[in-house]
Coordinates of C-alpha atoms in Angstrom, one line a residue:
Chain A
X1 CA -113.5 -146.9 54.4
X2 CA -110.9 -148.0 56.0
X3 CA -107.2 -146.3 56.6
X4 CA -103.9 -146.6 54.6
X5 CA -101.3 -148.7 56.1
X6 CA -99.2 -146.7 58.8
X7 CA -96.4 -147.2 61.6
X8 CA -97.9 -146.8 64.8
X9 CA -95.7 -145.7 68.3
X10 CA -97.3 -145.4 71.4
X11 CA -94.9 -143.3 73.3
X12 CA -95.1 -143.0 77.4
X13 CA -93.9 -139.6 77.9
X14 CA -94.5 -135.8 76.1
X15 CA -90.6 -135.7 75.1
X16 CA -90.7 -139.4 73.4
X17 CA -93.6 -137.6 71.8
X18 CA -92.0 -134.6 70.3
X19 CA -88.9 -136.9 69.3
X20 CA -91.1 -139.2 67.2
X21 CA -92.9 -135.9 65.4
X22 CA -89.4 -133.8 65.3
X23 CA -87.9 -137.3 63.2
X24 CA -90.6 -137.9 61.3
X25 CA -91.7 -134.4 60.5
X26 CA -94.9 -134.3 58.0
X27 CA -94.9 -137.8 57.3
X28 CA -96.0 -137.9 61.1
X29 CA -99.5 -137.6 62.8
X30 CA -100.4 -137.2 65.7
X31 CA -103.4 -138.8 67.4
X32 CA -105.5 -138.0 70.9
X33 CA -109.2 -138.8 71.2
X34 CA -109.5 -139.6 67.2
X35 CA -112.7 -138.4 66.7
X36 CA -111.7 -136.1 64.0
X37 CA -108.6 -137.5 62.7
X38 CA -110.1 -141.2 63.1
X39 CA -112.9 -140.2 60.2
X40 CA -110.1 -138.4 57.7
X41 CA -107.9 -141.4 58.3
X42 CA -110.8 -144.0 57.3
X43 CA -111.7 -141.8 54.5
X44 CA -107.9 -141.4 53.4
X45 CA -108.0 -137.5 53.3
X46 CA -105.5 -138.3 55.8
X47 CA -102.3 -140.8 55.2
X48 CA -99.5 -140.3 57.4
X49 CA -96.7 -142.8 57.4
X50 CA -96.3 -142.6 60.9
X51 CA -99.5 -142.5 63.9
X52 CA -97.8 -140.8 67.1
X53 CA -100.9 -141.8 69.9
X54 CA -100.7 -139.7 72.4
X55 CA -103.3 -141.4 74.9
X56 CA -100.5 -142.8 76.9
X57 CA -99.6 -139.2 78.1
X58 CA -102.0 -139.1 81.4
X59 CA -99.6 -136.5 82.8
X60 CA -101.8 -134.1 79.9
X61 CA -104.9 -134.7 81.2
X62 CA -105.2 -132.2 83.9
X63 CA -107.6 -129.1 85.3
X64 CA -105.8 -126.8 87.0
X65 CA -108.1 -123.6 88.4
X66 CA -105.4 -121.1 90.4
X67 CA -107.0 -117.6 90.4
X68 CA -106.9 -116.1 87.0
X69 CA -106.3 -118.9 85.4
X70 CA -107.8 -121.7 84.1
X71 CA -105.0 -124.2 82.3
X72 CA -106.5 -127.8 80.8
X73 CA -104.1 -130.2 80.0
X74 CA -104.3 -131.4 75.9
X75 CA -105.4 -134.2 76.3
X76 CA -108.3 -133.9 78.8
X77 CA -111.6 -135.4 77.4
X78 CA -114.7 -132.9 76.4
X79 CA -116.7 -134.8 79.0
X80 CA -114.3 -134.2 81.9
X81 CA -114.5 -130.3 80.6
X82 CA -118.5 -130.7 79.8
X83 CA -119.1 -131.6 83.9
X84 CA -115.9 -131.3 86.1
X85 CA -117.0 -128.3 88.7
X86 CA -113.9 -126.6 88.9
X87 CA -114.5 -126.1 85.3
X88 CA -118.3 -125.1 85.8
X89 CA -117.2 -122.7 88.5
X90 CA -114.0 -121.4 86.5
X91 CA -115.1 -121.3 82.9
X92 CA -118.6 -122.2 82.7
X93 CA -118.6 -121.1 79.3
X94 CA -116.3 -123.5 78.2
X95 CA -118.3 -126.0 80.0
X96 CA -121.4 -125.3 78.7
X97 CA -120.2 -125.3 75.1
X98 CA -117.8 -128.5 75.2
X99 CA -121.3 -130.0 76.7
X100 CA -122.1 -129.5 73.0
X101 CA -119.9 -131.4 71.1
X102 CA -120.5 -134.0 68.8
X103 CA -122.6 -136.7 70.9
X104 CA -121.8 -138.3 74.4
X105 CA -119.6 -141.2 73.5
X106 CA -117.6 -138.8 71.4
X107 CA -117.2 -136.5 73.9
X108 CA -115.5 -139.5 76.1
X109 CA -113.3 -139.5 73.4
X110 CA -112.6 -136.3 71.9
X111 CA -109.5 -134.0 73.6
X112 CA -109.3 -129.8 73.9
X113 CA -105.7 -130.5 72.5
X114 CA -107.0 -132.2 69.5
X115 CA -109.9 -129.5 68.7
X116 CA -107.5 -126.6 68.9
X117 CA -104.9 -128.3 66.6
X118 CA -108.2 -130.0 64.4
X119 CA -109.0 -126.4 63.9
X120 CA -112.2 -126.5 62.4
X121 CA -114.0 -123.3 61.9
X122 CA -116.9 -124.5 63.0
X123 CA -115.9 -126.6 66.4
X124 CA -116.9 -124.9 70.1
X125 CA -113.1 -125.0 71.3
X126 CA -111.4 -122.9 68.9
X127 CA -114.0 -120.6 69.4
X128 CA -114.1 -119.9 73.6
X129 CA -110.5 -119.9 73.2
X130 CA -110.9 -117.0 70.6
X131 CA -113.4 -115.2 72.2
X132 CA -111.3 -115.4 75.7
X133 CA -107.7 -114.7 74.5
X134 CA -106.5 -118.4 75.9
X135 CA -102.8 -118.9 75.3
X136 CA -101.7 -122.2 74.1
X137 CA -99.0 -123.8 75.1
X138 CA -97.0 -125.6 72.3
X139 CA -93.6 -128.0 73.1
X140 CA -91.2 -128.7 71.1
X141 CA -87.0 -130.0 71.0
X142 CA -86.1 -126.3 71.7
X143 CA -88.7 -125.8 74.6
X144 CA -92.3 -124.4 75.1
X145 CA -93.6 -121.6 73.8
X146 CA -97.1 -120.1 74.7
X147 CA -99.7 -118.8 71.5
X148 CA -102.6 -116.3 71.6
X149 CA -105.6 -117.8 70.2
X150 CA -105.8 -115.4 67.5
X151 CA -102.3 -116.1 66.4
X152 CA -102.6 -119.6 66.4
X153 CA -105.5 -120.1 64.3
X154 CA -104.4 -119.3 60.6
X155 CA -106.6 -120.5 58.1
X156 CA -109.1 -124.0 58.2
X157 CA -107.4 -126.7 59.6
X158 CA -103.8 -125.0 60.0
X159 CA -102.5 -123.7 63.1
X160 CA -99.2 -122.2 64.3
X161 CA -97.4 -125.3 64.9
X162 CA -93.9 -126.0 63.9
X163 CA -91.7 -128.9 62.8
X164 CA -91.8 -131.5 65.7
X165 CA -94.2 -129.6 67.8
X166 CA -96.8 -130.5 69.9
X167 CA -99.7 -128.3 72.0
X168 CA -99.4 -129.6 75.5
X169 CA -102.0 -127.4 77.4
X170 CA -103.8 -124.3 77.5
X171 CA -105.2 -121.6 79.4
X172 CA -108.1 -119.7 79.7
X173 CA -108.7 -116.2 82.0
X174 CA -111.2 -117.2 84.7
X175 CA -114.4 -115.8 84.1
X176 CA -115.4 -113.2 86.9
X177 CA -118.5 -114.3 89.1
X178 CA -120.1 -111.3 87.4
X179 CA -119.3 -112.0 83.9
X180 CA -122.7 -113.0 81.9
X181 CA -121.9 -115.0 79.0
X182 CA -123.8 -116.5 76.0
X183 CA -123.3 -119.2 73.6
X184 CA -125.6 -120.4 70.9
X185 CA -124.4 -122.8 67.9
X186 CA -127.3 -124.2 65.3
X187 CA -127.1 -127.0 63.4
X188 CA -129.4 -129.4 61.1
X189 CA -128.9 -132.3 63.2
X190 CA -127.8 -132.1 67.2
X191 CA -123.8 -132.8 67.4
X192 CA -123.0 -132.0 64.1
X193 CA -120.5 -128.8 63.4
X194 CA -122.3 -125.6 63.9
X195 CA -123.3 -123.9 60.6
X196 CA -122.7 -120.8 63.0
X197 CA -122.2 -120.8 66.4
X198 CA -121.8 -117.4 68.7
X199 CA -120.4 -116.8 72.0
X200 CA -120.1 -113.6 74.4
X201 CA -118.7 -112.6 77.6
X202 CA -120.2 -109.0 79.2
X203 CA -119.9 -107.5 82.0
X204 CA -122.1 -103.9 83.3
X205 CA -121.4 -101.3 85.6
X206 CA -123.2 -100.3 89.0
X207 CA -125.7 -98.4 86.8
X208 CA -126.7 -101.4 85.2
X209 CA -125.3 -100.1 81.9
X210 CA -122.7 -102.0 79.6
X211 CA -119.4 -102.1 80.8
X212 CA -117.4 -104.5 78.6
X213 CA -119.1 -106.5 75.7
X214 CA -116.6 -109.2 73.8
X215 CA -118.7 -111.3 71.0
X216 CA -117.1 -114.3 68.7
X217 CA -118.3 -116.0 65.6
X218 CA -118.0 -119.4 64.1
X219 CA -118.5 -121.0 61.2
X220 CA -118.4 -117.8 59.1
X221 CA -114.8 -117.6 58.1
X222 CA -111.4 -119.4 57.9
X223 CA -110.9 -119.0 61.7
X224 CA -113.4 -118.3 64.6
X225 CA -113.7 -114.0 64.5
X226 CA -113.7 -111.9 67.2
X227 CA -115.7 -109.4 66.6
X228 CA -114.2 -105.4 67.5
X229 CA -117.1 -103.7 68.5
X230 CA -115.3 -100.4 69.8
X231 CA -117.0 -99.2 66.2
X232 CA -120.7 -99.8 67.9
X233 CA -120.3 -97.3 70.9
X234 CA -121.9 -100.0 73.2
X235 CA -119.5 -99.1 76.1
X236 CA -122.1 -96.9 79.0
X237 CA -125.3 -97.8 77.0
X238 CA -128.1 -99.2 78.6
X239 CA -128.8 -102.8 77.4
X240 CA -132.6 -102.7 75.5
X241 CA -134.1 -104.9 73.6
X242 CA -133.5 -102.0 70.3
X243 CA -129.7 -102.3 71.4
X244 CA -129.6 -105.9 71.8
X245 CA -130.6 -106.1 68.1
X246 CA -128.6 -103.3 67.0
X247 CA -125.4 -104.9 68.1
X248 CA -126.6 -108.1 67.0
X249 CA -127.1 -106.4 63.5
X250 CA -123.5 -104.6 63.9
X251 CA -122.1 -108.3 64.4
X252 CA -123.5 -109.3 61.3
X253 CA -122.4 -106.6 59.3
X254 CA -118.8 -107.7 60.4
X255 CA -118.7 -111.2 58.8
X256 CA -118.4 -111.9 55.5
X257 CA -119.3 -115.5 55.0
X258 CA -118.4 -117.7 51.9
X259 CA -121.2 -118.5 49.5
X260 CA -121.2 -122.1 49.8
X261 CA -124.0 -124.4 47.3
X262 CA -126.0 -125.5 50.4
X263 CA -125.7 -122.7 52.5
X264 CA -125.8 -119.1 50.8
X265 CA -124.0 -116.5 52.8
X266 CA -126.9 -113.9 53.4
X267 CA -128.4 -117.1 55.7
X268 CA -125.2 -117.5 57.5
X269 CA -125.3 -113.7 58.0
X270 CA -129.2 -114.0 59.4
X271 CA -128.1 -116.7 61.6
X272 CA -125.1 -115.4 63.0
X273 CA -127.1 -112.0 63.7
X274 CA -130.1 -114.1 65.4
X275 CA -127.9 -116.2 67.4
X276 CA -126.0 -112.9 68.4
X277 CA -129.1 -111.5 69.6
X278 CA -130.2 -114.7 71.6
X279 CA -126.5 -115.3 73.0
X280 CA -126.3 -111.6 74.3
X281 CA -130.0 -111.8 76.0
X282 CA -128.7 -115.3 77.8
X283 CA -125.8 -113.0 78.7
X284 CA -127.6 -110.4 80.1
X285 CA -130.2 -112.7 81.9
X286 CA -127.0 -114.2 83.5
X287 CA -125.0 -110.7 84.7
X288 CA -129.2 -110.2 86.2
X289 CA -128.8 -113.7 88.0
X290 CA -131.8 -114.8 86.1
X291 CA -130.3 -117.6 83.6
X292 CA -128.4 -120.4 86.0
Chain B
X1 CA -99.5 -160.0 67.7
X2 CA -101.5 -157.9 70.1
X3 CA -103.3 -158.9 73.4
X4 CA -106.3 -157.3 74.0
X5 CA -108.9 -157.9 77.1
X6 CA -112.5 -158.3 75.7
X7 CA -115.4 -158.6 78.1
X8 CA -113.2 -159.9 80.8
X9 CA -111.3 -161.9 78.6
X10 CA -108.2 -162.0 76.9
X11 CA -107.9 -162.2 73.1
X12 CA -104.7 -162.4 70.3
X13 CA -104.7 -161.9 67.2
X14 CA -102.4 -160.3 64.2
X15 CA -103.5 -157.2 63.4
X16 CA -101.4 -154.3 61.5
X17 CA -101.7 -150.8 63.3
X18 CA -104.2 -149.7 60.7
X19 CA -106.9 -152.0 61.5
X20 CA -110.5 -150.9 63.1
X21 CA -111.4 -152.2 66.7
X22 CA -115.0 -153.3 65.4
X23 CA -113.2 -155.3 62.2
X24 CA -110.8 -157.2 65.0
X25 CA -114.1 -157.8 66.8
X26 CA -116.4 -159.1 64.1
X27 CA -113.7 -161.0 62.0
X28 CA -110.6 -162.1 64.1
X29 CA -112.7 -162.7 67.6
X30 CA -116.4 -163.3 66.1
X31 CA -117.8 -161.1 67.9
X32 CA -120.6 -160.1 65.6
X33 CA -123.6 -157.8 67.9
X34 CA -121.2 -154.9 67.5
X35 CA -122.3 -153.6 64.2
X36 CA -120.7 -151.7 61.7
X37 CA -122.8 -149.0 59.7
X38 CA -121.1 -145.6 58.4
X39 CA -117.5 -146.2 59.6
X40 CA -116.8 -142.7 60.7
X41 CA -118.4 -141.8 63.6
X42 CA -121.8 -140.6 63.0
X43 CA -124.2 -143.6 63.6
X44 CA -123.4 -145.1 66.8
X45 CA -124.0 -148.7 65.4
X46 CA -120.4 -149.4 66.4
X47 CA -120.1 -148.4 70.1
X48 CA -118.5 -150.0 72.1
X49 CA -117.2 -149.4 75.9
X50 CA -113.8 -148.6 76.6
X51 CA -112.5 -149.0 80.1
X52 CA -116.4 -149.0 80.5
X53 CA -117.0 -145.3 78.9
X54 CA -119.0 -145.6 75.7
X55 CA -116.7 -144.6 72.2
X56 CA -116.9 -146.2 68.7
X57 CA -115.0 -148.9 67.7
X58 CA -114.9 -147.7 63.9
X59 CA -113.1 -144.8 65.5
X60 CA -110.4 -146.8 67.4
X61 CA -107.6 -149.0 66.1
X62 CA -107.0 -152.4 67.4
X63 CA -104.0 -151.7 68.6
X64 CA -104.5 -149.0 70.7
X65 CA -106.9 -151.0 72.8
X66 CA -103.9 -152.8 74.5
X67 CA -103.9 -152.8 78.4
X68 CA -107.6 -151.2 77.9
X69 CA -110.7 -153.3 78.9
X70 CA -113.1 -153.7 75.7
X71 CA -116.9 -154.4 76.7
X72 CA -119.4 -155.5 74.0
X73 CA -123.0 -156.3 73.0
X74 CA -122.0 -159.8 74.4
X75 CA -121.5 -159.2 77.7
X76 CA -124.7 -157.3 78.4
X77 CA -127.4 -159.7 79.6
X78 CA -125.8 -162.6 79.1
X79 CA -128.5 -165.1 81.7
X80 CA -131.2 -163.0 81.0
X81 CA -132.0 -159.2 79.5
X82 CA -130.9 -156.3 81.1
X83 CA -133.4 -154.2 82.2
X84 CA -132.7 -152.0 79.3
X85 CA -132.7 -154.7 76.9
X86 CA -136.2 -155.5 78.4
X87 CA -137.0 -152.2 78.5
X88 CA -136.3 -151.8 74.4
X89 CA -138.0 -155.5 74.0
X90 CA -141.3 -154.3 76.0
X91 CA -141.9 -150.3 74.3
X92 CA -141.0 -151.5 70.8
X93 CA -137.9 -149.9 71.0
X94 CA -136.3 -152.0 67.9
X95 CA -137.3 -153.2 64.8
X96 CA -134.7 -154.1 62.6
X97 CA -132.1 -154.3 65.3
X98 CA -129.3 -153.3 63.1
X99 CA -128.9 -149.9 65.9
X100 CA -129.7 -151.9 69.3
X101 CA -126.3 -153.3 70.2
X102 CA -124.7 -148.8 70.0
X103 CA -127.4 -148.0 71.4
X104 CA -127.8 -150.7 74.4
X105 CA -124.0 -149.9 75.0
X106 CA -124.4 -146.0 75.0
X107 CA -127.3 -146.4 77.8
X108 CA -125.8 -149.3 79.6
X109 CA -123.1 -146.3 80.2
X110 CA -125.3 -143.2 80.3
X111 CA -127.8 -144.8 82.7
X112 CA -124.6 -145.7 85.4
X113 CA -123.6 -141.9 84.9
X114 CA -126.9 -140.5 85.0
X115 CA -129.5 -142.7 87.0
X116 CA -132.2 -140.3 86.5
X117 CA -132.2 -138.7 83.3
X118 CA -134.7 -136.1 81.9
X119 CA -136.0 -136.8 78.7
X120 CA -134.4 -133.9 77.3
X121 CA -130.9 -135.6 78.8
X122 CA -131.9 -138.9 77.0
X123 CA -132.8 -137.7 73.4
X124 CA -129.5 -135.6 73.6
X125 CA -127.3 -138.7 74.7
X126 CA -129.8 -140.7 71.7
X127 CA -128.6 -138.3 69.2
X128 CA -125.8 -140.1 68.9
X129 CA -127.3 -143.3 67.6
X130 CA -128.6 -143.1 63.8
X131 CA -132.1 -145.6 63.8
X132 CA -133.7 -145.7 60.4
X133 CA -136.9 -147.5 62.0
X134 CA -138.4 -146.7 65.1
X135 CA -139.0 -142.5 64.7
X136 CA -137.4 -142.8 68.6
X137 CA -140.1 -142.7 70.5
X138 CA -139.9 -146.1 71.8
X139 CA -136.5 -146.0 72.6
X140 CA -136.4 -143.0 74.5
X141 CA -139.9 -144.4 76.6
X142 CA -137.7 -147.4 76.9
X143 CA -134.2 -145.4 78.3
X144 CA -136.2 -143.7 80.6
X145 CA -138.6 -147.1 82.0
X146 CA -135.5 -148.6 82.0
X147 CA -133.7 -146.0 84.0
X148 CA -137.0 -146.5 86.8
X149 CA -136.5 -150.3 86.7
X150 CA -133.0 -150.0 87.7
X151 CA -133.7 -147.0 90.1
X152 CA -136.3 -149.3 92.1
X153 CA -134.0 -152.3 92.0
X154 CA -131.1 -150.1 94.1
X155 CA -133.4 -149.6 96.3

């Protein structure tokens, strides 16, 4: 277990960066935290010829709150995420599920650039930014462009990035002080990848009746889903326990899960409906000022 | 060549980019507490601190350790047990040792960040370290004696 030979550059700013990936192309890697590429290198499902490491670039490893937004530099760690308050207060959300990842020394390790490029359909990242429409933030020679979430993840492990491109940042809406949200990922052992993980944002009106509902899956498809629920009339309902399940069941009707050897599809449809169920309760305990 | 600082010290050695922190530690500098088990991550055996924040050396290249500070199993209670190392030595928190040195480092770490961990906050944090002896128990009773040791001694 250990990795093929490569040629490693340690470049000190973004566009040394992009030159080294735009020259060397596909034969080009690059590397942040590692814990996800580190692995696939050591088991050679990885073998570039070339290892860009990007953990010289300190001018990506920013939190930057400014009203509606949210924007986290690529190559800030999960910990800084996990407990900085202006994230807590901004996106606590996001905090609560990068508090999740993998275990604590990986998390001192492991980037938000580097899970949204990773692109695992399983990982917390790539699922807040689907649920919460973030726009990523990609550089390359001919300039920046910015990504919806849902455009950028493609299919496992592949994401919208061209030739000599790298993701630089990205940004999140603020959540609104009233906003409940809900997230709830299970797995055999704590820190590995969800088998399915669920998150929701929702917000109610005066009435106490559901306003706006968003919900997102993981671990059920190529790409973390968002789920459209303008089929399940939810919008001016009042939020019982009999409606809480309903949508939970309507989420689970939405997924179609593969039918893996370990894992048969109906359980990852039980699950996801289960944790649907639990993650909009937390959500409504929250809008209630009950859940902290 | 590359120069790296290892527990205040500083080291050369050849090393081609592709090699692992923890093989440059065991092999090139003998330093042999930090142990290597599944070589990709998941068991913690490796850990190491990095500009004194806990990561695994089996995920880290030698060569991207340069102008970083490297802290290992040797540097931690060199004149006499740490009170974590006590702590693990007095609840039977080891038996084969092969985990101690990850998971002396991980704490070492954790308990700076977090002097007064819950229980809850421990076994999370202990998650990350694979032990194939102890069932836990005993290392989470030591974390968390060891955590009141070193309380009481700030005061």
């Amino acid at each position: 277990m250990k990795p093929a030979s490569f040629n490693y550059h340690r470049p000190q700013t973004v566009e040394a960066a992009i030159g080294l990936l735009a020259r060397y192309g596909a034969s080009a890697k690059p590397i942040a935290g590692g814990q996800s590429l580190g692995p696939m290198l050591n088991m050679r499902l990885a073998r570039p010829e070339h290892l860009v490491d990007l953990n010289d670039l300190v001018e990506l490893d920013f939190l930057r709150a400014s009203g509606e937004v949210l924007e986290i530099g690529a190559m800030t760690r999960h910990i800084r995420i996990a407990t900085a308050p202006e994230v807590r207060r901004a996106h606590p959300l996001l905090a609560a599920a990068a508090a999740t990842i993998g275990h604590y020394p990986i998390r001192q390790r492991g980037t938000i650039g580097g899970s949204l490029v990773h692109a695992d359909p399983a990982a917390q990242i790539p699922l807040i930014a689907t649920l919460c429409n973030a726009e990523i933030i990609v550089s390359g020679m001919a300039g920046t462009r910015e990504v919806s979430a849902s455009e950028f993840f493609q299919a496992v492990m592949t994401v919208d990035l061209r030739h000599g491109e790298m993701l630089t940042a990205v940004r999140f809406p603020v959540l609104a002080a009233t906003t409940g949200w809900g997230f709830r990922l299970f797995s055999r052992r704590r820190g590995d990848f969800a088998i399915v993980a669920v998150a929701t944002t929702l917000s109610l009106d005066g009435d106490g009746r559901f306003a706006t509902v968003d919900i997102a899956v993981g671990g059920v498809d190529s790409v973390p889903l968002r789920i459209d629920l303008s089929g399940a009339a939810i919008k001016g309902e009042i939020p019982t326990e009999s409606r809480v399940s309903d949508m939970a069941a309507f989420v689970a009707d939405r997924i179609n899960p593969d039918d893996g050897a370990t894992i048969p599809a109906e359980y990852r449809r039980k699950l996801a409906a289960e944790l649907a169920r639990q993650a909009l309760h937390e959500a409504l305990e929250r809008t209630r000022g009950v859940a902290s | 060549m590359i120069s790296l600082t290892v527990n205040g010290q500083t080291r050369e050695t050849v090393a081609e980019p592709r090699r692992l922190l923890c093989d440059v530690l065991r092999e090139d500098f003998n330093l042999t507490g930090t142990h290597v088990g599944c070589e990709h991550g998941v068991c913690g055996a490796c850990t190491v601190l990095i500009d004194d924040k806990p990561a695994r050396a089996c995920l880290t290249y030698a060569v991207q350790m340069e102008g970083h500070e490297i802290t290992t199993i040797e540097a931690v209670g060199e004149a006499q047990l740490s009170p974590l190392q006590r702590a693990l030595h007095e609840e039977h928190g080891l038996q084969c040792g092969f985990c101690t040195p990850g998971i002396v480092m991980t704490f070492e770490a954790f308990l700076r960040d977090v002097p007064d961990p819950t229980e809850e906050e421990v076994r999370d944090v202990l998650s990350g370290n694979l032990c194939r002896c102890t069932g836990y128990q005993n290392i989470v009773a030591a974390v968390l004696k060891a955590a009141a040791t070193m309380r009481e001694a700030r005061l």
